[in-house]
XYZ file of C-alpha atoms in Angstrom:
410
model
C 80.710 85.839 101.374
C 82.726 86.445 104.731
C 86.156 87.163 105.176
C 87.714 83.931 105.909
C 89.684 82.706 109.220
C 92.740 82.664 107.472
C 93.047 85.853 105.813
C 92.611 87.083 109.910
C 95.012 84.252 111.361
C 97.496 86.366 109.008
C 96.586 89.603 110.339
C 96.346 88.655 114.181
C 100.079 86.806 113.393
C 101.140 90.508 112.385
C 99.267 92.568 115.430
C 97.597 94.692 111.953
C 95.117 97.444 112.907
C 92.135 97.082 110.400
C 91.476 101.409 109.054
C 88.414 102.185 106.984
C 88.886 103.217 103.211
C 86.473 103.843 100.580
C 86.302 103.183 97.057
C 86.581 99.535 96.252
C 85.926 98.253 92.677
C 82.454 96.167 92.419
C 81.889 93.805 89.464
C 78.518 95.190 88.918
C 80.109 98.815 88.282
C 82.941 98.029 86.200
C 82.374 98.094 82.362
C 83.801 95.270 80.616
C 87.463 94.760 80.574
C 89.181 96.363 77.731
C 92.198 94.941 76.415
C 95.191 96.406 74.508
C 98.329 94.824 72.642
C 101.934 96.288 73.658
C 105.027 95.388 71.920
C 108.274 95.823 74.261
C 111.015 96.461 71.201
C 114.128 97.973 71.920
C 113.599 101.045 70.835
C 109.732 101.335 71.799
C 106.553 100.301 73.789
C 103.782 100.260 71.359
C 100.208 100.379 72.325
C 97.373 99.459 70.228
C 95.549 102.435 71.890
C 95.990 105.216 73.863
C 92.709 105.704 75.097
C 90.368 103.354 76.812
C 87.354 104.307 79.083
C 87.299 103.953 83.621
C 87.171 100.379 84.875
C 89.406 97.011 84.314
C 91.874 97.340 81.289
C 94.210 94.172 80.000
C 97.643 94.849 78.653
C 98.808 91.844 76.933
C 102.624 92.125 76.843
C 104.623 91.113 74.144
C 108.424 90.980 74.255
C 109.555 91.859 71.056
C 113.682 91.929 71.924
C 116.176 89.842 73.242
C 116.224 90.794 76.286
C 114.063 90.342 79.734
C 111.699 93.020 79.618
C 108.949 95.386 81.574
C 105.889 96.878 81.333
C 104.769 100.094 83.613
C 101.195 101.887 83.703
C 102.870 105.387 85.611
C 100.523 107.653 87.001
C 100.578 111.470 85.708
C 103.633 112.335 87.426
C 105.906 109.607 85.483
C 106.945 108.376 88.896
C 104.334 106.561 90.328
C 103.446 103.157 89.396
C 99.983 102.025 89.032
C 100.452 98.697 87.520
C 103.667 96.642 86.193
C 104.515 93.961 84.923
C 108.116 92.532 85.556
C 110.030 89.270 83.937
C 108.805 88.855 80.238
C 111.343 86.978 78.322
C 112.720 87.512 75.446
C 109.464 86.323 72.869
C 107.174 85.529 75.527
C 103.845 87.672 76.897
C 102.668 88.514 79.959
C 99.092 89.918 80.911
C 98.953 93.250 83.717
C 95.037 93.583 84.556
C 93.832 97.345 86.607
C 91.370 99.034 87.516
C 91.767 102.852 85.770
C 90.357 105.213 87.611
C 90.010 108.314 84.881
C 92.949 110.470 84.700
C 96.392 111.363 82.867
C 98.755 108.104 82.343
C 101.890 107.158 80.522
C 102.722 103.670 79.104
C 106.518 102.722 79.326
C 109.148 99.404 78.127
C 112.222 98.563 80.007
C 113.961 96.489 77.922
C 116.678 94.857 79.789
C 114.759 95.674 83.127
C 117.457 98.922 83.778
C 117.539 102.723 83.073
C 114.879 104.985 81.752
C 112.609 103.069 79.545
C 111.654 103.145 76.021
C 108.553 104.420 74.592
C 106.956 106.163 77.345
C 103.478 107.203 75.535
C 100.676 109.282 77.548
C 97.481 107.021 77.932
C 94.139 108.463 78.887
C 91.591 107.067 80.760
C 88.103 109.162 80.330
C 85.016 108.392 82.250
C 83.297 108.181 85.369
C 85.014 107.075 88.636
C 84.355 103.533 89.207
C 81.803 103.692 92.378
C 80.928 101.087 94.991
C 78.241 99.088 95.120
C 76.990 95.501 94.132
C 76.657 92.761 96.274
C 80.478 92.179 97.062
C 81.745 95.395 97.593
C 81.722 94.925 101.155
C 83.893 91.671 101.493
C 86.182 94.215 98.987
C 86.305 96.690 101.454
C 87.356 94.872 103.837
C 90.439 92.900 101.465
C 91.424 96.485 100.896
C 91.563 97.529 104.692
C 92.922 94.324 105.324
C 95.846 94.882 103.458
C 96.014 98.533 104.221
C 96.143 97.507 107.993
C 99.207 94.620 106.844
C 101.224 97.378 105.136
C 100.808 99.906 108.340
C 101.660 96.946 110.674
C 105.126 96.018 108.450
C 106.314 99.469 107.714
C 105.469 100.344 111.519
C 107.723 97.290 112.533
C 110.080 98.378 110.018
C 110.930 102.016 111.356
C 112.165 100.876 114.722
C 114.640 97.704 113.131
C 115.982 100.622 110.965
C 117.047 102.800 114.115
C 118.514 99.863 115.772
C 120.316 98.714 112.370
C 121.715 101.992 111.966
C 122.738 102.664 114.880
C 124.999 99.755 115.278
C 126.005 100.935 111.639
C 127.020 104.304 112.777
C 128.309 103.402 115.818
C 131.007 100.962 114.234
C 129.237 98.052 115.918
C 129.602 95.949 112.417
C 128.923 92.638 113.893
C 125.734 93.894 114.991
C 125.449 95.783 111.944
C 125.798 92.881 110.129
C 123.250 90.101 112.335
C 120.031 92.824 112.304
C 120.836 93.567 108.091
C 118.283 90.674 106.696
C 116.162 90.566 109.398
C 115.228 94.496 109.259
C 115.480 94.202 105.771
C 112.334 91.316 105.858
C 109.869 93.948 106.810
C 110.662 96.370 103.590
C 110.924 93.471 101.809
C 106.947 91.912 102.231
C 105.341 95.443 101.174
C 107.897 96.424 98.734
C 105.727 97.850 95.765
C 104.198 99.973 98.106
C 107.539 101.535 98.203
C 108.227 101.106 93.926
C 105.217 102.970 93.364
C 106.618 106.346 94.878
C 108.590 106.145 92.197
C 112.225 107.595 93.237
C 111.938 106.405 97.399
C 112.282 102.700 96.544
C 115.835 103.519 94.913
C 116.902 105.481 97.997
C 116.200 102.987 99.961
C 116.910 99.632 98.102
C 118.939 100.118 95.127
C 122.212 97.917 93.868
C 125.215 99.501 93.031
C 125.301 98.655 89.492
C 121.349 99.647 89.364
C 122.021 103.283 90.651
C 125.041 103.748 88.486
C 123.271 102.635 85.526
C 120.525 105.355 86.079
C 122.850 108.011 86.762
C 121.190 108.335 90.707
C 122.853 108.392 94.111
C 123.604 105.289 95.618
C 122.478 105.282 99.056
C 120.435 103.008 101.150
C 120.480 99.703 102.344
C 123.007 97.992 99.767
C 125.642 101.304 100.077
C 125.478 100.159 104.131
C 125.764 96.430 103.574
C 129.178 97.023 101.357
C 130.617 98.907 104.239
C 129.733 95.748 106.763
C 130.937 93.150 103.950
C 134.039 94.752 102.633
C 134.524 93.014 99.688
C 138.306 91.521 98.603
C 140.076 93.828 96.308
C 140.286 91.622 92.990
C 136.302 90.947 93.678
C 133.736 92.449 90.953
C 130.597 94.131 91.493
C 126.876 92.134 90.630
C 127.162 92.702 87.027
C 130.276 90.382 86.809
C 132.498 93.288 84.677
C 132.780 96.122 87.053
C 135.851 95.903 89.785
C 134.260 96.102 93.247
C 136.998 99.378 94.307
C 136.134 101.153 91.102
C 134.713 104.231 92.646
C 134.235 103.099 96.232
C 136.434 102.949 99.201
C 134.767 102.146 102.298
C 132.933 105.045 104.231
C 134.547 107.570 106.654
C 132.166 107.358 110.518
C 131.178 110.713 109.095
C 129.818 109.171 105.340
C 128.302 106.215 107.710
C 126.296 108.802 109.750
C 125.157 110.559 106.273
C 123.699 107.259 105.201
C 122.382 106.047 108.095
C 120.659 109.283 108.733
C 119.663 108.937 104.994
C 117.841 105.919 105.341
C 115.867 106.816 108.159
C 114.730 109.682 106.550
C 113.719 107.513 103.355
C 112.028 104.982 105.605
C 110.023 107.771 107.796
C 109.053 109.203 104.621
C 107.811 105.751 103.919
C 105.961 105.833 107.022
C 104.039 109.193 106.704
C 102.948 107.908 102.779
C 101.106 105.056 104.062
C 99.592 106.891 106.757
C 98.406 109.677 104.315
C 95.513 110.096 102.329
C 97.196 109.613 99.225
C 97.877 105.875 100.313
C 94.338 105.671 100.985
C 94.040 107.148 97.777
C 95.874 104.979 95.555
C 94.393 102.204 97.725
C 90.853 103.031 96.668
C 91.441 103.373 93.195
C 93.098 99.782 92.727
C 90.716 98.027 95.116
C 91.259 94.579 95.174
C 93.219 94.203 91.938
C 95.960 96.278 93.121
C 96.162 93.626 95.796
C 96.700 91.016 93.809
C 99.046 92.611 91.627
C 101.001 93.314 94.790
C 101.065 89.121 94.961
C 102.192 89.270 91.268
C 105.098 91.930 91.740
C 106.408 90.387 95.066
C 107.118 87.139 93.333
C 108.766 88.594 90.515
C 111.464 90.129 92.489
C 112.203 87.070 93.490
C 112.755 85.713 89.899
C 114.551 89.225 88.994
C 117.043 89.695 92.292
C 116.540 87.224 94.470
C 116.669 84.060 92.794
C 120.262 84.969 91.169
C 122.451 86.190 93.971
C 122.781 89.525 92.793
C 120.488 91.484 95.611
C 122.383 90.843 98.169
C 125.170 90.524 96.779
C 128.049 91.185 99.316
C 125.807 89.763 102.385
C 124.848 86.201 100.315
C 121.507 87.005 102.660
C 118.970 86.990 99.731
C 117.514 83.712 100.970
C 115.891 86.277 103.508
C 114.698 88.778 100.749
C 113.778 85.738 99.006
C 111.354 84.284 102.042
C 109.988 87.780 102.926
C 108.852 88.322 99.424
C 107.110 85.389 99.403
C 105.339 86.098 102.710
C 103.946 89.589 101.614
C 102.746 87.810 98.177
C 101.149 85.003 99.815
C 99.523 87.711 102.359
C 98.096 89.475 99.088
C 97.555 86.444 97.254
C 95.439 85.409 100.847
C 93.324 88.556 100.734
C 91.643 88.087 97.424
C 91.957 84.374 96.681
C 87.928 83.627 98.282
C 86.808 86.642 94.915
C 88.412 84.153 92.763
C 87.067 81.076 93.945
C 83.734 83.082 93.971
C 84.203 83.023 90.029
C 82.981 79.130 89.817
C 84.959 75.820 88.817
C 88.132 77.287 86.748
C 88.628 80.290 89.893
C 88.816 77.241 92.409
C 90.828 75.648 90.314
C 93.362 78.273 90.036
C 93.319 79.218 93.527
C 94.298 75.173 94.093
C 96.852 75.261 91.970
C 98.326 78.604 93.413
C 98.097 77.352 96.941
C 99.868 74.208 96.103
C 102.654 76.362 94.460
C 103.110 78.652 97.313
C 103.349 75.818 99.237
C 105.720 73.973 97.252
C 108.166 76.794 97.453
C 107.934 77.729 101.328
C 109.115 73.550 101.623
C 111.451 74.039 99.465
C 113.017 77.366 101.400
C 112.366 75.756 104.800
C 115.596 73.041 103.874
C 117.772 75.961 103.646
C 116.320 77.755 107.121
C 113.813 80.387 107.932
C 113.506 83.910 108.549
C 113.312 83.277 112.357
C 116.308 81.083 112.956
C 118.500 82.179 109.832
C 119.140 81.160 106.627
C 122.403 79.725 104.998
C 124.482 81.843 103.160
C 123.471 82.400 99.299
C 126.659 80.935 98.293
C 125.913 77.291 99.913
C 122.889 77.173 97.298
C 124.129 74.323 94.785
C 123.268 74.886 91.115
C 120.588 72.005 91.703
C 119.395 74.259 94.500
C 119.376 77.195 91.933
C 117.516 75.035 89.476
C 114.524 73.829 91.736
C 114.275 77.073 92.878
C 113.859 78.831 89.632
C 111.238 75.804 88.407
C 109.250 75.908 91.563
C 109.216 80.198 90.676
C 108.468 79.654 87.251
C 105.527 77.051 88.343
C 103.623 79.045 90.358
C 104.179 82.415 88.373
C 101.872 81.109 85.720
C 98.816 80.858 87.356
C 99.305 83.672 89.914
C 99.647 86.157 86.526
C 95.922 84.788 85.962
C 95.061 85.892 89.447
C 93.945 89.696 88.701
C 91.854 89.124 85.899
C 89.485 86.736 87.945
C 89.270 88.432 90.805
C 87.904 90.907 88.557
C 85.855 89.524 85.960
């Protein structure tokens, strides 16, 4: 196999670096995959095991409530996530495939997709380190640098738009302020999980009001800026509908605005020295390429959890930009691993078709409301047959890319 033309056309549209990491996953090397049952109640996360041996483990997701629901595989710490899987509704299942490297994990439910969890269980992985070798492992080694290199490139991009956003921020320059908000916020938004898996730096940076509140945290970051620049009317409610918009929150003082601006440049360096690190490398090589593609998985379900809704943006009405740069960092992933499915015979080309023509579908469907280059309308222009199309086009191409991990890896 070689690495195709267009997983570079991506790169070279992105000016990417390519660095050298070690430890992809190779088909010959991984044992079987092992699969386990979870039911997401709403009290508890039950796993048919809590044991399974290194290589490629299947978690086959049952909502059991009446709510949306989430799975999490957290690393030792609690905080990091290794694998998730976002979006199950109420009575339906959804599959997470990853590579386990051995180690200390804990399983964990969010019923209604907010606050701590339910059922938070350690799992143990015992074993031998999956090693490379077999007759693909180099064409994985370079997926993973690719996307190593992508994540470098946005995140390096991303540092600079931050100083320039906050600094009209800071400096009362709210016009400003308010024209470089979705456009800086495109570059977080393509390598978001990168960000989710560091467990409390994605909140800093990105949390809702109602999201931070609920979880008892701080609420800094991007969306405690963007209230300040949209000033919302003073009978207006927050994104959950109930709460009043001035219930404990005034607009910030020039010295609160320098406290968060300064804020989330510190989040977004910190962001910047993780995926320069070893420990990026790290969680890198133990994924391989099926952390990829469950970064293609992940993107597109914030847009069917945030995006699709109104309710990320809310103040702004800029989620249309969100909603475009998720989809560009997904299709990047997707794009870096499809040639390992279609490497898997007639039913991995098939899927790869079918996800193609639903990525497409979807970046037509954006494009007749604008683009990330030349703007997009505002979120409230979207008509509820807008809404609709949107959320079946979502839905149509979520099915297949779910299917994505597991092939890449069998």
């Amino acid at each position: 196999m070689t690495t195709s033309h267009r997983i570079l056309g991506v790169l070279a549209a992105t000016g990417a670096a390519v660095l050298v990491l070690s430890g992809c996953v190779a088909k010959s090397d991984a044992q079987a995959t092992a699969a386990f049952d979870v039911s997401s109640t709403a009290t508890d996360c039950a796993v048919s095991a809590a044991t399974a041996k290194s290589g490629t483990l299947t978690f086959n997701v049952k909502n059991d409530t009446d709510q949306v629901s989430e799975f999490y595989l957290l690393a030792e710490d609690g905080l990091r996530i290794v694998g998730e899987v976002e979006n199950i509704a109420p009575a339906a299942s959804r599959t997470l495939t990853v590579v386990a490297q051995p180690g200390d994990y804990f399983t964990l439910c969010k019923p209604g997709m907010i606050g701590d969890g339910v059922g938070k269980t350690a799992f143990t992985v015992t074993g031998d380190r999956v090693a490379v070798d077999g007759p693909d492992a180099e064409q994985k080694q370079k997926a993973v640098d690719l996307y190593a290199a992508f994540v470098k490139d946005q995140v390096g991009q991303l540092v600079p738009a931050v100083e320039d956003f906050v600094a009209a921020y800071e400096s009362g320059d709210d016009e400003t302020a308010r024209t470089l908000f979705p456009q800086t916020r495109a570059f977080y938004e393509r390598i978001e999980p990168v960000a989710e898996a560091l467990g409390d730096l994605d909140p800093r940076i990105d949390y809702r009001e109602v999201d931070a509140v609920a979880e008892g945290l701080d609420w800094t970051g991007f969306h405690r800026i963007e209230k300040d620049l949209w000033v919302p009317a003073q009978d207006a409610l927050n994104a959950d509908g109930e709460t009043p918009a001035w219930q404990d929150w005034v607009p910030s003082t020039p010295q609160e605005r320098a406290d968060y601006g300064d804020l989330l440049l510190a989040d977004v360096q910190e962001l910047y020295d993780y995926v320069h690190s070893d420990a990026f490398t790290t969680a890198l090589d133990d994924q391989g390429i099926g952390g990829i593609s469950n970064g293609a998985i992940a993107l597109l379900d914030e847009v069917a959890t945030g995006k699709i809704s109104g309710e990320e943006d809310w103040w702004s009405g800029t989620d249309l930009y969100d909603f475009a740069a998720n989809v560009e960092g997904s299709k990047m992933a997707f794009s870096l691993v499809q040639d390992f499915a279609v490497a898997q015979g007639d039913d991995g080309e098939a899927l790869v078709a079918q996800i193609e023509s639903g990525y497409a579908a979807l970046e037509e469907s954006l494009a007749a409301h604008g683009s990330l280059t030349d703007g997009f309308v505002g979120y409230s222009e979207l008509t509820e047959a807008d809404k609709r199309e949107f959320t079946d086009l979502i839905n149509a191409l979520a099915e297949p890319l779910s299917q994505l991990t597991s092939t890449v890896l069998d």
